[in-house]
Coordinates of C-alpha atoms and ligand atoms in Angstrom, one line a residue:
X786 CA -11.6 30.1 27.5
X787 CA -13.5 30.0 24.1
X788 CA -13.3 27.2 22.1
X789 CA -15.2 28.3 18.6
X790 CA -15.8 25.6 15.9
X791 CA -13.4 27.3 13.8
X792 CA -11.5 30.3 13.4
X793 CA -11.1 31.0 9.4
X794 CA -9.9 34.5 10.9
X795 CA -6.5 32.8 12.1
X796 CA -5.9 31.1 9.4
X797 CA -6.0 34.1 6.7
X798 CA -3.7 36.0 9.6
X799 CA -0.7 33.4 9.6
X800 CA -1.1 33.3 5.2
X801 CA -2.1 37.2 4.9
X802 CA 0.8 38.1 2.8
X803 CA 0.8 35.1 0.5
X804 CA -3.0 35.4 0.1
X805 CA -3.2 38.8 -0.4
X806 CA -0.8 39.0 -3.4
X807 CA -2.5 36.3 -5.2
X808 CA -5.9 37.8 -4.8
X809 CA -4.1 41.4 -5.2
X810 CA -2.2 40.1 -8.7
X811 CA -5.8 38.3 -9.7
X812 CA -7.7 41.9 -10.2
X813 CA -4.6 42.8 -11.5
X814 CA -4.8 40.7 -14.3
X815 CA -8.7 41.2 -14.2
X816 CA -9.3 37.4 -15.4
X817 CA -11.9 37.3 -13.0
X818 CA -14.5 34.2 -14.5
X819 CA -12.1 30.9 -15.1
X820 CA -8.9 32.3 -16.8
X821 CA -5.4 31.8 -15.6
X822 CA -5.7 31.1 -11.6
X823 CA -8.4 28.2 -12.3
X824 CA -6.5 26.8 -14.8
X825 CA -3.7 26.4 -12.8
X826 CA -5.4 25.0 -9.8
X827 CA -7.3 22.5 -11.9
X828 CA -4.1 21.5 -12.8
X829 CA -2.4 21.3 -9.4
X830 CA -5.7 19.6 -8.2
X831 CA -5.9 16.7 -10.3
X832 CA -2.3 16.4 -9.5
X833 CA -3.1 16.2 -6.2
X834 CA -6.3 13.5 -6.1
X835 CA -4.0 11.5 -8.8
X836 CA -6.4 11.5 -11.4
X837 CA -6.2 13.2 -15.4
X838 CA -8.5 16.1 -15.1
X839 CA -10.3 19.1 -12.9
X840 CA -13.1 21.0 -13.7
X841 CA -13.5 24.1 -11.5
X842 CA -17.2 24.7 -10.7
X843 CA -19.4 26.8 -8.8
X844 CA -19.9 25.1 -5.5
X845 CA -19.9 21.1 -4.4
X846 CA -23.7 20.7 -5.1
X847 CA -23.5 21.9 -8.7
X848 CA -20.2 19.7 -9.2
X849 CA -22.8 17.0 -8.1
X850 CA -25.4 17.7 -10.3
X851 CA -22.8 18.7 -13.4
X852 CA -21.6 15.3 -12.1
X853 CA -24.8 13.5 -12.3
X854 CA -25.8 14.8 -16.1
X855 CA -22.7 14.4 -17.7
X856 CA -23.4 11.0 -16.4
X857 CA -26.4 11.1 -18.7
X858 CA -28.7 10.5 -15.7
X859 CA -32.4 12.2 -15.4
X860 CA -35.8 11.4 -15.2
X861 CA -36.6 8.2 -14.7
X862 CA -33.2 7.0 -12.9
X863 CA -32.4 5.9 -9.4
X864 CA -29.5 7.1 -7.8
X865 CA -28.5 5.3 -4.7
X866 CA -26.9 7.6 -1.7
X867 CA -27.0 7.7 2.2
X868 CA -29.5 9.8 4.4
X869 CA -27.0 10.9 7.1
X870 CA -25.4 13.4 4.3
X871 CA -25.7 17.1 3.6
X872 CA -28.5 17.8 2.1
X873 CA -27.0 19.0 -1.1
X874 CA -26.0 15.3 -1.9
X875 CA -29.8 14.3 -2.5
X876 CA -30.8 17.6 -3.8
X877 CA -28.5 17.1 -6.9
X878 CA -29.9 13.9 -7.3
X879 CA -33.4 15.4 -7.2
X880 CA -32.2 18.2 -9.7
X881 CA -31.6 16.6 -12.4
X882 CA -35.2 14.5 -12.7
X883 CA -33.4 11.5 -11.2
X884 CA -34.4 10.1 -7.8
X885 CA -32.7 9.3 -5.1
X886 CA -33.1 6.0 -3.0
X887 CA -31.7 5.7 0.5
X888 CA -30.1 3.5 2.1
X889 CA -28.6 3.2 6.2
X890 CA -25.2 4.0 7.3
X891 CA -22.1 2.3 8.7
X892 CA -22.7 2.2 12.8
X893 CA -19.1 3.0 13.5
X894 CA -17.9 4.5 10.7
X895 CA -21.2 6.8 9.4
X896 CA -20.4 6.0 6.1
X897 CA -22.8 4.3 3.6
X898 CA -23.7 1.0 5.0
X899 CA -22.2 -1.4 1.7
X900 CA -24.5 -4.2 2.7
X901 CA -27.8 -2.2 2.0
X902 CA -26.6 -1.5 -1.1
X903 CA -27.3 -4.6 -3.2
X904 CA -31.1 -4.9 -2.5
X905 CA -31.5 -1.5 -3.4
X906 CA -30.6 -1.5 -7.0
X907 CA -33.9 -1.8 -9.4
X908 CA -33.9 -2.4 -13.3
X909 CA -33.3 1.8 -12.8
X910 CA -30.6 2.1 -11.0
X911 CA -28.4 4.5 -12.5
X912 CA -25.8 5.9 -10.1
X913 CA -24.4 5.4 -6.9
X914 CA -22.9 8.5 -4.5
X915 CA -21.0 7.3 -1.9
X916 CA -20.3 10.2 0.7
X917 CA -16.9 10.1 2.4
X918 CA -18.2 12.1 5.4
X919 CA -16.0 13.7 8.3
X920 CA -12.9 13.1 6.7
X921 CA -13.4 9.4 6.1
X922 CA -13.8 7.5 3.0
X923 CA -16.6 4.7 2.5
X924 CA -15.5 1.3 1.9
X925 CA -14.9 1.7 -2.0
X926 CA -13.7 -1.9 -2.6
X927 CA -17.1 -3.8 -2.5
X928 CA -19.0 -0.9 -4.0
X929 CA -17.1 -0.6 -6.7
X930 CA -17.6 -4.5 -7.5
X931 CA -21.1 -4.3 -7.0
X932 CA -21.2 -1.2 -9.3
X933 CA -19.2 -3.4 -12.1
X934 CA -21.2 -5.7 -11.7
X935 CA -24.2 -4.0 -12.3
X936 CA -23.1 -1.5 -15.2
X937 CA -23.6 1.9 -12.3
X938 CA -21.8 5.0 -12.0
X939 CA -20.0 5.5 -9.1
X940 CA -20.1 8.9 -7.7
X941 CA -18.0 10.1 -5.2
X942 CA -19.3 12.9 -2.9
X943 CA -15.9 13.6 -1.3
X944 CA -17.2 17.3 -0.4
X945 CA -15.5 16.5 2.8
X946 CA -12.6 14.5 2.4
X947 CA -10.1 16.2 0.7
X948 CA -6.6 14.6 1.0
X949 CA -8.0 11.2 3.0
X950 CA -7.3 8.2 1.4
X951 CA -8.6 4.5 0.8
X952 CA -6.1 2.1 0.9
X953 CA -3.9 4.6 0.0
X954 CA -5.6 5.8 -2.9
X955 CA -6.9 9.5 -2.9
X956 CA -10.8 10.0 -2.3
X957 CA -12.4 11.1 -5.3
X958 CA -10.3 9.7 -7.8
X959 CA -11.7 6.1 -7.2
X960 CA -15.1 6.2 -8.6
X961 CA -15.6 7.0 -12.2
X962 CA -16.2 10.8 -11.1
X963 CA -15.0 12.6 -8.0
X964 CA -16.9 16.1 -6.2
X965 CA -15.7 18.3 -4.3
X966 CA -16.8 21.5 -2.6
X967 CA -14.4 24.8 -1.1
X968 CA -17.1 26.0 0.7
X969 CA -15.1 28.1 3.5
X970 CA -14.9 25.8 6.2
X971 CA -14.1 22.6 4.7
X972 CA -10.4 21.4 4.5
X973 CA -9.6 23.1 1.8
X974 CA -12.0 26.3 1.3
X975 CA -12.1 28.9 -1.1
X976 CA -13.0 33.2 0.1
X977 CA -16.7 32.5 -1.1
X978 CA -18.3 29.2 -2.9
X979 CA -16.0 26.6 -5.1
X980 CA -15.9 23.0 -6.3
X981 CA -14.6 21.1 -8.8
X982 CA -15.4 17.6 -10.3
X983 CA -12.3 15.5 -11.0
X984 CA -12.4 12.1 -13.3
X985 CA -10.0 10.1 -15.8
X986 CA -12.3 10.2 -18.6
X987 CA -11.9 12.8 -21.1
X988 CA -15.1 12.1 -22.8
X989 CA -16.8 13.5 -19.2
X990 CA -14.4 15.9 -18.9
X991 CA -15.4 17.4 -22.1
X992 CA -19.0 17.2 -21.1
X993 CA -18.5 18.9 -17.7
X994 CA -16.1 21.4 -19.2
X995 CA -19.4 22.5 -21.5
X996 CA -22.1 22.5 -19.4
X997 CA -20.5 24.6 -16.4
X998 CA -20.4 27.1 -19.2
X999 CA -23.6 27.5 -21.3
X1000 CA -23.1 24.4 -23.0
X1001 CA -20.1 25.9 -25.2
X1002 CA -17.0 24.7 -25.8
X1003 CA -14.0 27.1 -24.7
X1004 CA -12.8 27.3 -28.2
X1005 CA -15.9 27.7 -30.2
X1006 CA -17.9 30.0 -28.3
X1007 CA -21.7 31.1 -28.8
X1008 CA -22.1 27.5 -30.2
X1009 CA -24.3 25.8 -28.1
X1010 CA -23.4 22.5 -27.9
X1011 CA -25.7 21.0 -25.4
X1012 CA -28.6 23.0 -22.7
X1013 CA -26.0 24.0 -20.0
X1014 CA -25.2 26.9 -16.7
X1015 CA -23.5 28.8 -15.4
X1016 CA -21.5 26.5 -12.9
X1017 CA -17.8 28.5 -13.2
X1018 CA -15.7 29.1 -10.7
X1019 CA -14.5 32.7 -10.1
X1020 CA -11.0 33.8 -10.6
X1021 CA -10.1 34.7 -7.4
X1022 CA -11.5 31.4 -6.3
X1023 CA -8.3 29.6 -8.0
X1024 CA -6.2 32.3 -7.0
X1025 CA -6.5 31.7 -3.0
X1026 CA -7.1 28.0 -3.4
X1027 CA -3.5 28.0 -5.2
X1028 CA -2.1 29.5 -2.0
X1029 CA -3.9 27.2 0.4
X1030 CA -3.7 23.9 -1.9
X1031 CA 0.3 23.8 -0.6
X1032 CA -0.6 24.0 2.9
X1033 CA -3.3 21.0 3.0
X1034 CA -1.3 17.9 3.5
X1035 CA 0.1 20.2 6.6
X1036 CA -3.6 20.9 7.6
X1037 CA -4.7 17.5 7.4
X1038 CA -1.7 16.2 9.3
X1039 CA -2.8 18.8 11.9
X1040 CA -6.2 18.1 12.4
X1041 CA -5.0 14.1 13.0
X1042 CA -2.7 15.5 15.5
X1043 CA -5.2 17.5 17.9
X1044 CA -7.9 14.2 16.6
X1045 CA -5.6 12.0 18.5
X1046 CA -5.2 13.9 21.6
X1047 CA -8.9 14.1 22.2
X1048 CA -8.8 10.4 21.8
X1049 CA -6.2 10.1 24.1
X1050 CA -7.9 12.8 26.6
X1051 CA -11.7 11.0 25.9
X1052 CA -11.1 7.4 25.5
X1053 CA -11.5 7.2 29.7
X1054 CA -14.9 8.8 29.6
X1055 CA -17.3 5.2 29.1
X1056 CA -20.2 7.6 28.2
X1057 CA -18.4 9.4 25.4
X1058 CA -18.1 6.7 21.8
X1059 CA -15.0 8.3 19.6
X1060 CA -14.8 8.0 16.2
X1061 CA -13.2 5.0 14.8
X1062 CA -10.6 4.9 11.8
X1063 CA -11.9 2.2 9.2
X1064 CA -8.4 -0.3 8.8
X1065 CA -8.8 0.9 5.0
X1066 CA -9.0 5.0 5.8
X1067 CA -6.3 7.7 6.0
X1068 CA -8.9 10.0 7.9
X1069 CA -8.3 13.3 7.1
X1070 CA -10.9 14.8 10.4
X1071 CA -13.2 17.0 8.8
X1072 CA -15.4 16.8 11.6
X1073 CA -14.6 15.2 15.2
X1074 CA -17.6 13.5 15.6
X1075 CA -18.6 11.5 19.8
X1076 CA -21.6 10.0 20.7
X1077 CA -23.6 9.9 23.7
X1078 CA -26.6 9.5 25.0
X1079 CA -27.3 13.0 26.8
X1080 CA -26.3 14.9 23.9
X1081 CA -28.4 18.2 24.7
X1082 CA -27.3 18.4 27.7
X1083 CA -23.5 18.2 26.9
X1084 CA -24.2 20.4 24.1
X1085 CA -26.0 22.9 26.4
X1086 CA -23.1 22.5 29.1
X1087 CA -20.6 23.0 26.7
X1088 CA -21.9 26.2 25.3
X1089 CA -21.8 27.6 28.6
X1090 CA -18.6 26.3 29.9
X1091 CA -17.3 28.4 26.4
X1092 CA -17.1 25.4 23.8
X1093 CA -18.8 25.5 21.0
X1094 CA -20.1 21.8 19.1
X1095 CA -22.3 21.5 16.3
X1096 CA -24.1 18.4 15.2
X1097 CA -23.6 16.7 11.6
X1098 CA -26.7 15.9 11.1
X1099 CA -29.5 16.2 13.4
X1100 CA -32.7 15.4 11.1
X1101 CA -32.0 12.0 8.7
X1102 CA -33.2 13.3 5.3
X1103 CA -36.3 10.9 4.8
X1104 CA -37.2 12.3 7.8
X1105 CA -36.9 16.5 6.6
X1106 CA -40.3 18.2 5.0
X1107 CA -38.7 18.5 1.7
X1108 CA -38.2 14.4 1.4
X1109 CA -41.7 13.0 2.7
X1110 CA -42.7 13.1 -0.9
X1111 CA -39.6 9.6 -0.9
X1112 CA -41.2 6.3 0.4
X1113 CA -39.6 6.2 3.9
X1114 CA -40.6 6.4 7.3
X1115 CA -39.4 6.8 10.7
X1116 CA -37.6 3.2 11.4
X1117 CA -36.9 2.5 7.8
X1118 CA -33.1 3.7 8.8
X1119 CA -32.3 2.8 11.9
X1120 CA -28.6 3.3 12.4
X1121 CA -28.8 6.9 10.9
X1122 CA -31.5 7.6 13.1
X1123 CA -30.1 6.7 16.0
X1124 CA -26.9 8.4 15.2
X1125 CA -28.9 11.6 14.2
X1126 CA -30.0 11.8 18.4
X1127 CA -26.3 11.2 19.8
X1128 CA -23.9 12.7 17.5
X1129 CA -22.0 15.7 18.5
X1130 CA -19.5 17.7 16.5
X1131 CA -16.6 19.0 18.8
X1132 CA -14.1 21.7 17.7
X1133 CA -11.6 20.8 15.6
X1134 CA -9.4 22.8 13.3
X1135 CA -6.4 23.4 11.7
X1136 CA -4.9 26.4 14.3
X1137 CA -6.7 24.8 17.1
X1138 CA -4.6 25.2 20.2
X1139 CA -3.7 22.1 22.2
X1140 CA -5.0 23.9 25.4
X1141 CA -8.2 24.5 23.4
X1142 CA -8.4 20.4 22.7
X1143 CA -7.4 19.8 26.4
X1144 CA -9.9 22.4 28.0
X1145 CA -12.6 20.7 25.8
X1146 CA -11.7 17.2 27.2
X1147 CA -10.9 18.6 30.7
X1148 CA -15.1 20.1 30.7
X1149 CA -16.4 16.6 28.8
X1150 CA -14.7 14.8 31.9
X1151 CA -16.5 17.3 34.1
X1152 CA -19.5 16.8 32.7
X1153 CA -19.3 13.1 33.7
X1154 CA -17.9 13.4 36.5
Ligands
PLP555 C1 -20.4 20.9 1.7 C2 -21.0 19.7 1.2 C3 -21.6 19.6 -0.1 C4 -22.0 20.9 -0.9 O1 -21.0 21.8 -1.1 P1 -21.3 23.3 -1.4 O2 -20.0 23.8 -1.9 O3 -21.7 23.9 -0.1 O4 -22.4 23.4 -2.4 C5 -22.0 18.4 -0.6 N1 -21.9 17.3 0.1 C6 -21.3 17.3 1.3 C7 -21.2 16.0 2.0 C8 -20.9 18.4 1.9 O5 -20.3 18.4 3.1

């Protein structure tokens, strides 16, 4: 049996018709930058996270940095994040003049490590970007007083998290601005790059809504308002993401299905550590995410036994080439470091088979045994 990460093939099979005709009626209608298909699924989106507005962009990292400078942040600001994150999380940061000040991760839960927070924040910290990574939110409650309390931006980096909730509230719509990214493979992926940046406030709406498009405003064109890109998203973009937006709350339900059945097929194995669900999350398992200590050699085993794993993230980001230039070294990050030699990204998506799940489980065992 093979057992890929994902198969993007089988979902597009079991939608074909659906998706077809909306990409089919999309060059159609020939709106092919923003238009009508965004426009609705900005609508629908926002709807969906529970918050006034979306802004379709380019891709998650520029709705991070479009994020960031509506935010009025730049040279000379700190923005706090993690360092077990995708590397466009910092890179946004970097972007836009500001930089970016690391702090360690949650042991259990991989997700920004609240208590490191505090002693981090200098006379210029600007911004704060929590990333709710795998599927699972970071503790919002806490960082969001200790943002009050300090005058900060919260933003959220929910690039993988679309649909999970904190105490029932949606991720991205509980810091003052939300990202997200439709990068293929995430939960809910566009046929090339997306993202969008959601928020309550109208004034950064606005802001947003200018700067993804040359700094104009969509009624007054050619008028430069302020120095801006081009961070739009493509027609057909909004067109398939309309069609697959319906079917995400199935998705996610799906993925915390065939989530609990390896935790039901692993939880015997003492070697294997399974992600744990915070008491505040709805985990919406972006990534099934073990630990052990003989992670190559699982990996390798694995690969041959048919199963495919991947590993989210192997190099802590002070640690990259790119980031030596930041004043951190090897030790200053202990938990992320540590997590960056045992972590292990097993298969899980959507039209996963439950043989698939059980053959993967059924080989782990063997491994151990
Ligand atoms: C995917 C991802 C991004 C970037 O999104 P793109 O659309 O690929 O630019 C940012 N942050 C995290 C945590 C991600 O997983």
């Amino acid at each position: 049996m093979y057992v890929p990460m994902n198969d993007l093939k089988i979902q597009y099979k079991r939608y074909k018709s659906e998706i077809d005709n909306a990409i089919f009626d999309l060059i159609q209608d020939s709106s092919f930058i923003l238009g009508t298909s965004v426009r609705e699924f900005e609508r629908e989106f926002a709807s969906f996270v529970d918050v006034r507005t979306c802004i379709g962009v380019s891709n998650g990292t520029d709705a991070l940095k479009l994020a960031l400078l509506a935010a009025d942040i730049g040279v000379g600001d700190e923005v706090i994040t993690v360092a077990n994150t995708f590397g466009a999380t910092v890179e946004a940061i970097c972007h836009t003049g500001a930089c970016p000040v690391l702090v360690d991760i949650h042991p259990e839960y991989y997700t920004m490590d609240i208590s490191k927070v505090e002693n981090s924040i200098t006379a210029h910290t600007r911004a704060i970007i929590p990333v709710h990574l795998y599927g699972q939110t970071a503790d919002m409650d806490p960082l969001l007083d200790l943002a009050k309390q300090n005058d900060l931006v919260v933003i959220e980096d929910a690039a993988q998290a679309h649909g999970a909730t904190y105490k029932g509230q949606m991720a991205g719509g509980l810091g003052d601005l939300g990202c997200f990214s439709f990068y293929p493979g995430k939960n809910l992926g566009a046929y090339g790059d997306a993202g969008c940046v959601v928020t309550q406030d109208p004034e950064l709406d606005m802001k947003i809504r200018q700067l993804r498009n040359h700094g104009q405003n969509a009624d007054d064109k050619f008028n430069y308002q302020s120095i801006g890109f081009n961070h739009r998203m493509d027609g057909i973009q909004g067109a398939v993401l309309n069609v697959k937006l319906k079917y995400l709350n199935e998705w996610n339900h799906r993925r915390c299905i065939l989530a609990e059945r390896y935790e039901i097929g692993l939880q015997q194995v003492n070697e294997v550590q399974l992600p744990r669900e915070a008491e505040y999350a709805g985990h919406v398992y972006h990534l099934y995410v073990i630990q052990v200590d003989e992670r190559e050699e699982l990996k390798k085993f694995l690969k041959h036994e048919g199963v495919d794993t991947s590993i989210q993230y192997p190099y802590p980001l002070h640690l990259t080439t790119a980031y030596e230039f930041l004043p951190y070294q090897e030790g200053d990050m202990p938990v992320c470091e540590e997590a960056s030699k045992r972590i292990l990204s097993l298969p899980l998506f959507p039209d996963m088979e439950r043989d698939q799940i059980d053959f993967v489980i059924y080989k782990i065992r063997e491994f151990y045994r």
